[in-house]
Coordinates of C-alpha atoms in Angstrom, one line a residue:
M20 CA -23.0 -15.7 -19.7
P21 CA -22.1 -12.6 -21.8
D22 CA -18.6 -12.9 -23.4
D23 CA -17.3 -9.9 -21.5
R24 CA -18.5 -11.1 -18.1
T25 CA -15.7 -12.5 -15.9
P26 CA -16.1 -15.6 -13.8
L27 CA -15.9 -13.5 -10.7
E28 CA -18.6 -11.2 -11.9
T29 CA -20.9 -14.2 -12.4
E30 CA -20.2 -15.2 -8.7
I31 CA -20.9 -11.6 -7.6
R32 CA -24.2 -11.5 -9.5
Q33 CA -25.2 -14.9 -7.9
R34 CA -24.5 -13.5 -4.5
I35 CA -26.5 -10.4 -5.1
A36 CA -29.4 -12.5 -6.3
R37 CA -29.2 -14.6 -3.1
T38 CA -28.5 -12.0 -0.4
G39 CA -28.9 -8.5 -1.9
P40 CA -26.4 -5.7 -2.7
V41 CA -22.8 -6.3 -1.8
P42 CA -21.1 -3.6 0.4
V43 CA -18.2 -1.8 -1.4
A44 CA -15.7 -3.2 1.1
E45 CA -16.8 -6.8 0.4
F46 CA -16.9 -6.2 -3.4
M47 CA -13.4 -4.8 -3.3
A48 CA -12.1 -7.7 -1.1
M49 CA -13.6 -10.3 -3.5
C50 CA -12.2 -8.5 -6.6
L51 CA -8.7 -8.2 -5.3
Y52 CA -8.2 -11.2 -3.0
D53 CA -10.6 -14.0 -3.9
P54 CA -8.3 -17.1 -3.7
K55 CA -9.1 -18.4 -7.2
L56 CA -10.5 -15.4 -9.1
G57 CA -9.1 -12.3 -7.4
Y58 CA -7.0 -9.8 -9.2
Y59 CA -3.8 -10.5 -7.3
N60 CA -4.1 -14.2 -8.0
C61 CA -5.0 -13.9 -11.7
R62 CA -3.0 -10.9 -13.0
A63 CA 0.6 -9.8 -13.3
P64 CA -0.2 -6.2 -12.2
F65 CA 3.2 -4.6 -12.0
G66 CA 5.4 -3.0 -14.6
A67 CA 5.0 -1.7 -18.1
A68 CA 3.2 -4.9 -19.2
G69 CA 0.8 -4.8 -16.2
D70 CA -1.7 -2.3 -15.0
F71 CA 0.5 0.1 -13.0
V72 CA 4.1 1.0 -12.1
T73 CA 5.2 1.5 -8.5
A74 CA 8.1 3.7 -7.3
P75 CA 10.6 0.8 -6.9
E76 CA 9.9 -0.2 -10.6
I77 CA 10.6 3.4 -11.8
S78 CA 14.1 3.5 -10.4
Q79 CA 16.5 1.5 -8.2
M80 CA 17.1 4.8 -6.3
F81 CA 13.8 4.4 -4.4
G82 CA 14.6 1.0 -2.9
E83 CA 18.2 1.9 -2.3
L84 CA 17.2 5.0 -0.2
I85 CA 14.7 2.9 1.7
G86 CA 17.4 0.4 2.5
L87 CA 19.7 3.1 3.8
W88 CA 16.8 4.6 5.8
A89 CA 16.3 1.3 7.4
A90 CA 20.0 1.0 8.3
T91 CA 20.0 4.4 9.9
V92 CA 16.9 3.6 11.9
W93 CA 18.5 0.3 13.0
E94 CA 21.4 2.3 14.5
A95 CA 19.0 4.6 16.3
M96 CA 17.3 1.6 17.8
G97 CA 20.6 0.5 19.3
A98 CA 21.6 -1.9 16.6
P99 CA 19.7 -4.9 17.8
D100 CA 20.9 -8.3 16.4
P101 CA 18.8 -9.9 15.1
V102 CA 16.3 -7.3 13.7
L103 CA 13.2 -8.1 11.7
L104 CA 12.9 -6.2 8.4
I105 CA 9.2 -6.6 7.5
E106 CA 7.6 -5.6 4.2
F107 CA 3.9 -5.6 3.6
G108 CA 2.9 -6.2 -0.1
P109 CA 6.3 -6.6 -1.6
G110 CA 5.1 -6.6 -5.2
R111 CA 7.7 -8.3 -7.4
G112 CA 10.4 -8.0 -4.6
T113 CA 12.1 -5.1 -6.4
M114 CA 12.2 -2.7 -3.4
M115 CA 13.6 -5.3 -1.0
S116 CA 16.2 -6.4 -3.5
D117 CA 17.4 -2.8 -4.0
A118 CA 17.2 -2.1 -0.2
L119 CA 19.3 -5.2 0.6
R120 CA 21.9 -4.2 -2.1
A121 CA 22.2 -0.7 -0.5
A122 CA 22.5 -2.3 2.9
R123 CA 25.9 -3.8 1.9
T124 CA 27.3 -0.4 2.8
V125 CA 26.4 -1.2 6.4
P126 CA 27.6 -4.8 6.8
S127 CA 26.6 -5.2 10.4
F128 CA 23.0 -4.2 9.6
R129 CA 22.8 -6.6 6.7
K130 CA 24.2 -9.4 8.9
A131 CA 21.6 -8.6 11.6
V132 CA 18.6 -8.5 9.3
R133 CA 15.9 -11.2 9.2
V134 CA 13.6 -10.4 6.3
Q135 CA 9.9 -11.1 6.7
L136 CA 7.7 -10.6 3.6
I137 CA 3.9 -10.5 4.0
E138 CA 2.3 -11.7 0.8
T139 CA -1.1 -13.5 0.4
S140 CA -0.7 -14.2 -3.3
P141 CA 1.1 -17.5 -4.1
D142 CA 1.9 -16.1 -7.6
L143 CA 3.5 -13.0 -6.2
Q144 CA 5.4 -15.0 -3.6
L145 CA 7.0 -16.9 -6.5
R146 CA 7.9 -13.7 -8.3
Q147 CA 9.5 -12.3 -5.2
R148 CA 11.5 -15.5 -4.7
Q149 CA 12.8 -15.2 -8.2
T150 CA 13.8 -11.5 -7.7
L151 CA 15.5 -12.3 -4.5
S152 CA 17.1 -15.6 -5.6
G153 CA 20.5 -14.1 -5.7
V154 CA 20.3 -13.0 -2.0
D155 CA 22.0 -16.0 -0.3
D156 CA 23.5 -14.3 2.7
V157 CA 20.3 -12.9 4.2
W158 CA 17.6 -14.8 6.1
L159 CA 14.3 -14.6 4.1
R160 CA 10.9 -15.8 5.1
W161 CA 7.4 -15.4 3.6
H162 CA 4.1 -15.2 5.5
A163 CA 0.5 -14.8 4.5
S164 CA -0.3 -12.8 7.6
I165 CA 1.5 -10.4 10.0
E166 CA 0.2 -12.5 12.8
D167 CA 2.6 -15.3 11.6
V168 CA 5.6 -13.1 11.9
P169 CA 7.6 -13.6 15.2
E170 CA 7.8 -10.8 17.7
G171 CA 11.0 -8.8 18.1
P172 CA 12.8 -5.5 17.3
S173 CA 11.3 -4.5 13.9
I174 CA 11.7 -2.2 11.0
I175 CA 8.5 -2.3 8.9
L176 CA 8.0 -1.1 5.3
A177 CA 4.8 -0.7 3.4
N178 CA 4.9 0.9 -0.1
E179 CA 1.5 1.1 -1.9
F180 CA 0.0 -1.4 0.5
F181 CA -2.8 0.5 2.3
D182 CA -4.4 1.8 -0.9
A183 CA -5.4 -1.7 -1.9
L184 CA -7.1 -2.5 1.5
P185 CA -10.9 -2.6 1.1
I186 CA -12.8 0.6 2.1
R187 CA -16.2 1.1 3.4
Q188 CA -18.3 3.9 2.0
A189 CA -21.4 5.5 3.4
E190 CA -23.5 8.5 2.4
R191 CA -25.0 10.8 5.0
R192 CA -28.8 11.2 4.6
A193 CA -31.3 12.9 6.8
S194 CA -32.2 9.5 8.1
G195 CA -28.6 8.6 9.0
W196 CA -25.7 6.9 7.3
H197 CA -26.5 4.5 4.4
E198 CA -23.8 2.2 3.2
R199 CA -22.7 2.1 -0.4
A200 CA -23.0 -1.2 -2.1
V201 CA -22.9 -2.9 -5.5
A202 CA -26.2 -4.1 -7.0
V203 CA -27.6 -5.0 -10.4
N204 CA -29.6 -2.1 -11.9
G205 CA -32.7 -2.2 -14.1
G206 CA -30.6 -2.5 -17.2
G207 CA -28.9 -5.6 -15.9
E208 CA -25.6 -3.8 -15.2
L209 CA -23.5 -3.7 -11.9
A210 CA -24.1 -0.3 -10.3
L211 CA -23.5 1.5 -7.0
T212 CA -26.5 1.9 -4.7
L213 CA -27.3 2.8 -1.1
T214 CA -28.6 0.3 1.4
P215 CA -32.2 1.2 2.3
D216 CA -31.7 0.9 6.0
A217 CA -29.5 3.3 7.9
L218 CA -26.4 1.8 9.6
A219 CA -26.9 1.1 13.3
D220 CA -24.2 1.2 16.0
I221 CA -21.6 2.4 13.5
D222 CA -18.3 3.6 14.9
L223 CA -17.1 6.2 12.4
P224 CA -13.9 8.3 12.8
P225 CA -14.4 11.8 14.4
A226 CA -14.0 13.5 11.0
A227 CA -17.3 12.0 9.8
A228 CA -19.1 14.5 12.1
R229 CA -18.1 17.2 9.6
V230 CA -19.7 15.5 6.6
R231 CA -22.8 17.1 5.2
V232 CA -26.0 15.5 4.1
G233 CA -25.5 14.1 0.5
E234 CA -21.7 13.6 0.9
I235 CA -19.8 10.3 1.0
F236 CA -17.4 9.3 3.7
E237 CA -15.0 6.4 3.3
W238 CA -12.9 4.6 5.9
R239 CA -10.8 1.4 6.4
S240 CA -10.3 -1.0 9.2
D241 CA -7.4 0.2 11.3
H242 CA -6.2 -3.4 12.0
F243 CA -2.9 -3.1 10.0
A244 CA -2.1 0.3 11.3
V245 CA -2.6 -0.7 14.9
E246 CA -0.6 -3.9 14.5
I247 CA 2.3 -2.1 12.8
A248 CA 2.3 0.6 15.6
R249 CA 2.1 -2.0 18.3
R250 CA 5.1 -3.9 17.0
V251 CA 7.3 -0.8 16.7
A252 CA 6.1 1.0 19.9
D253 CA 8.4 -1.0 22.1
G254 CA 11.5 -0.3 20.1
G255 CA 11.3 -0.1 16.3
A256 CA 10.1 2.0 13.4
A257 CA 7.9 1.8 10.3
L258 CA 7.7 3.7 7.0
I259 CA 4.5 3.8 5.0
V260 CA 4.4 5.4 1.6
D261 CA 1.2 5.6 -0.5
Y262 CA -1.1 8.0 -2.3
G263 CA -3.8 9.8 -0.4
H264 CA -4.8 12.8 1.6
L265 CA -3.3 14.4 4.7
K266 CA -6.7 15.1 6.4
S267 CA -9.8 13.0 6.8
A268 CA -12.6 14.5 4.7
A269 CA -15.7 13.7 2.7
G270 CA -15.2 12.3 -0.8
D271 CA -15.3 9.3 -3.1
T272 CA -11.9 8.0 -4.1
F273 CA -12.9 4.4 -5.1
Q274 CA -11.2 3.9 -8.4
A275 CA -9.8 1.3 -10.9
V276 CA -6.8 1.1 -13.1
R277 CA -6.3 -1.3 -16.1
S278 CA -3.4 -1.2 -18.5
H279 CA -2.2 2.1 -17.0
R280 CA -5.5 3.9 -17.6
Y281 CA -8.4 4.7 -15.3
A282 CA -11.4 2.3 -15.7
S283 CA -14.7 1.7 -14.1
P284 CA -14.3 0.1 -10.7
L285 CA -17.3 -2.2 -11.5
A286 CA -16.0 -3.4 -14.8
L287 CA -14.3 -6.8 -15.3
P288 CA -14.2 -7.8 -11.6
G289 CA -11.0 -9.8 -10.9
L290 CA -9.2 -8.4 -13.9
T291 CA -9.0 -4.7 -12.8
D292 CA -7.0 -3.2 -10.0
L293 CA -9.2 -1.5 -7.4
T294 CA -7.8 1.1 -5.0
A295 CA -8.8 4.1 -2.9
H296 CA -6.8 7.0 -1.4
V297 CA -5.2 6.5 2.0
D298 CA -6.4 8.7 4.9
F299 CA -3.1 9.6 6.5
E300 CA -4.8 11.4 9.4
A301 CA -6.6 8.2 10.3
L302 CA -3.4 6.2 10.0
G303 CA -1.6 8.6 12.4
D304 CA -4.5 8.6 14.9
A305 CA -4.6 4.8 14.9
A306 CA -0.8 4.6 15.5
R307 CA -0.9 7.1 18.4
N308 CA -3.7 5.3 20.1
A309 CA -1.6 2.1 19.9
G310 CA 1.3 3.8 21.6
A311 CA 3.6 4.8 18.8
K312 CA 5.2 8.1 18.0
V313 CA 4.0 9.5 14.6
H314 CA 6.3 11.3 12.2
G315 CA 4.8 13.3 9.3
P316 CA 3.0 12.8 7.0
I317 CA 5.1 14.6 4.4
D318 CA 5.2 14.5 0.6
Q319 CA 7.1 11.6 -1.0
G320 CA 9.2 14.1 -2.9
V321 CA 10.2 15.9 0.3
L322 CA 11.2 12.6 1.9
L323 CA 13.3 11.4 -1.0
K324 CA 15.1 14.7 -1.4
R325 CA 16.0 14.7 2.3
L326 CA 17.3 11.2 2.0
G327 CA 19.6 12.2 -0.8
I328 CA 18.0 11.1 -4.1
E329 CA 19.3 14.1 -6.0
A330 CA 22.9 13.3 -5.0
R331 CA 22.3 9.6 -5.9
T332 CA 21.0 10.7 -9.3
G333 CA 24.2 12.5 -9.9
V334 CA 26.3 9.5 -9.0
L335 CA 24.3 7.2 -11.3
Q336 CA 24.4 9.7 -14.2
A337 CA 28.2 10.1 -13.8
T338 CA 28.8 6.4 -14.4
A339 CA 26.0 5.7 -16.9
P340 CA 26.3 5.6 -20.7
E341 CA 25.3 8.8 -22.3
D342 CA 22.0 7.3 -23.7
K343 CA 20.9 6.3 -20.2
R344 CA 21.3 9.6 -18.4
A345 CA 18.1 11.2 -19.6
G346 CA 16.2 8.2 -18.3
I347 CA 17.8 8.5 -14.9
Q348 CA 16.7 12.2 -14.8
A349 CA 13.2 11.3 -15.9
A350 CA 12.9 8.7 -13.1
L351 CA 14.0 11.4 -10.6
D352 CA 11.4 13.8 -11.9
R353 CA 8.6 11.3 -11.7
L354 CA 9.5 10.3 -8.1
V355 CA 9.8 13.8 -6.7
G356 CA 8.0 16.1 -9.1
T357 CA 4.7 17.7 -8.4
G358 CA 3.2 18.0 -11.8
P359 CA 0.7 15.8 -13.7
N360 CA 1.6 12.1 -13.7
Q361 CA 4.3 12.8 -11.1
M362 CA 4.4 11.2 -7.6
G363 CA 6.2 13.7 -5.5
A364 CA 3.1 15.4 -4.0
L365 CA 0.4 12.9 -4.7
F366 CA 2.2 10.3 -2.6
K367 CA 2.8 10.8 1.1
A368 CA 5.1 9.2 3.7
I369 CA 4.3 8.7 7.3
G370 CA 6.5 7.1 10.0
F371 CA 5.8 5.3 13.2
S372 CA 8.4 4.6 15.9
A373 CA 9.0 3.9 19.5
P374 CA 8.4 7.1 21.6
R375 CA 12.1 7.1 22.6
I376 CA 13.2 7.6 18.9
A377 CA 13.1 11.3 18.6
Q378 CA 13.3 11.6 14.9
L379 CA 13.2 9.4 11.8
P380 CA 15.5 10.0 8.8
G381 CA 13.9 12.2 6.2
F382 CA 11.1 13.6 8.5
A383 CA 13.2 16.5 10.0
S384 CA 13.6 19.6 7.9

């Protein structure tokens, strides 16, 4: 085995030799979630020493505002006690830690909360437990699947969760839709190819009808969007924040990040983060079809400004040492700014709720 070939790449090559090219969705699932060799079980992906930084790691303000958003939503739900506070893909637990700290300003909400964290990685579960180890007055539970979470009034959070779900890709040809897959090329390297046979009985989103011959369309299973919408449709709400596009359209967004730089998505399987942009139109359609009311999508920067991040910045700067104030301002700029390397416009927010909840915080202008 070549020195730069990961153990997972060896397994992928063996599978290709046995059964042929591996569809992009299956390749992505193996690279990210293989129980022994997958990225989330082998790497420490978050923070400056990892491969990427998420909004909660940039500033405590993000999680604090999400916590206050949840408390306001809880009151709009009629203040049920208990209420499930569910987070998908909690990372290192930073957002939940900050959210629960902010929830101290609404003691009745904090008392009612039953936190449910959805995490498949044992290593990340351990990191989350460490981050939340000081939270001894709130009920905390971990689950590997949303199906393991009990039913009940729910507030659901998902920050940078959907972008890491496997995507399917297909290219439109005159002969039909041909799925994109990973094969071994003539030079012995992993490479993207198209399956020779057109996909049969494929159920594509309506937007695929607008795709021209030679263009690529990508889509995800709507399982999680439907399950989230189903749980909140009877009396709850959800907030999803991620990077992506407002409208379904043709395009290839399959990408990789390693050590905070873009990399080839086929390089170093199991050691490189793979993602693809989130289709917010598809998310909204799935939620409506499941009976939920959809709010947005809007830019992350717009949401955070409406929730009061600029005022919170001023409070933190007023009490911070002089040498920390510029850093607080830089964090604000990165979270809400619209320039290069800023998250305010690239990242979007969408809300789901029970139809009787007329408006969610931050989504009304």
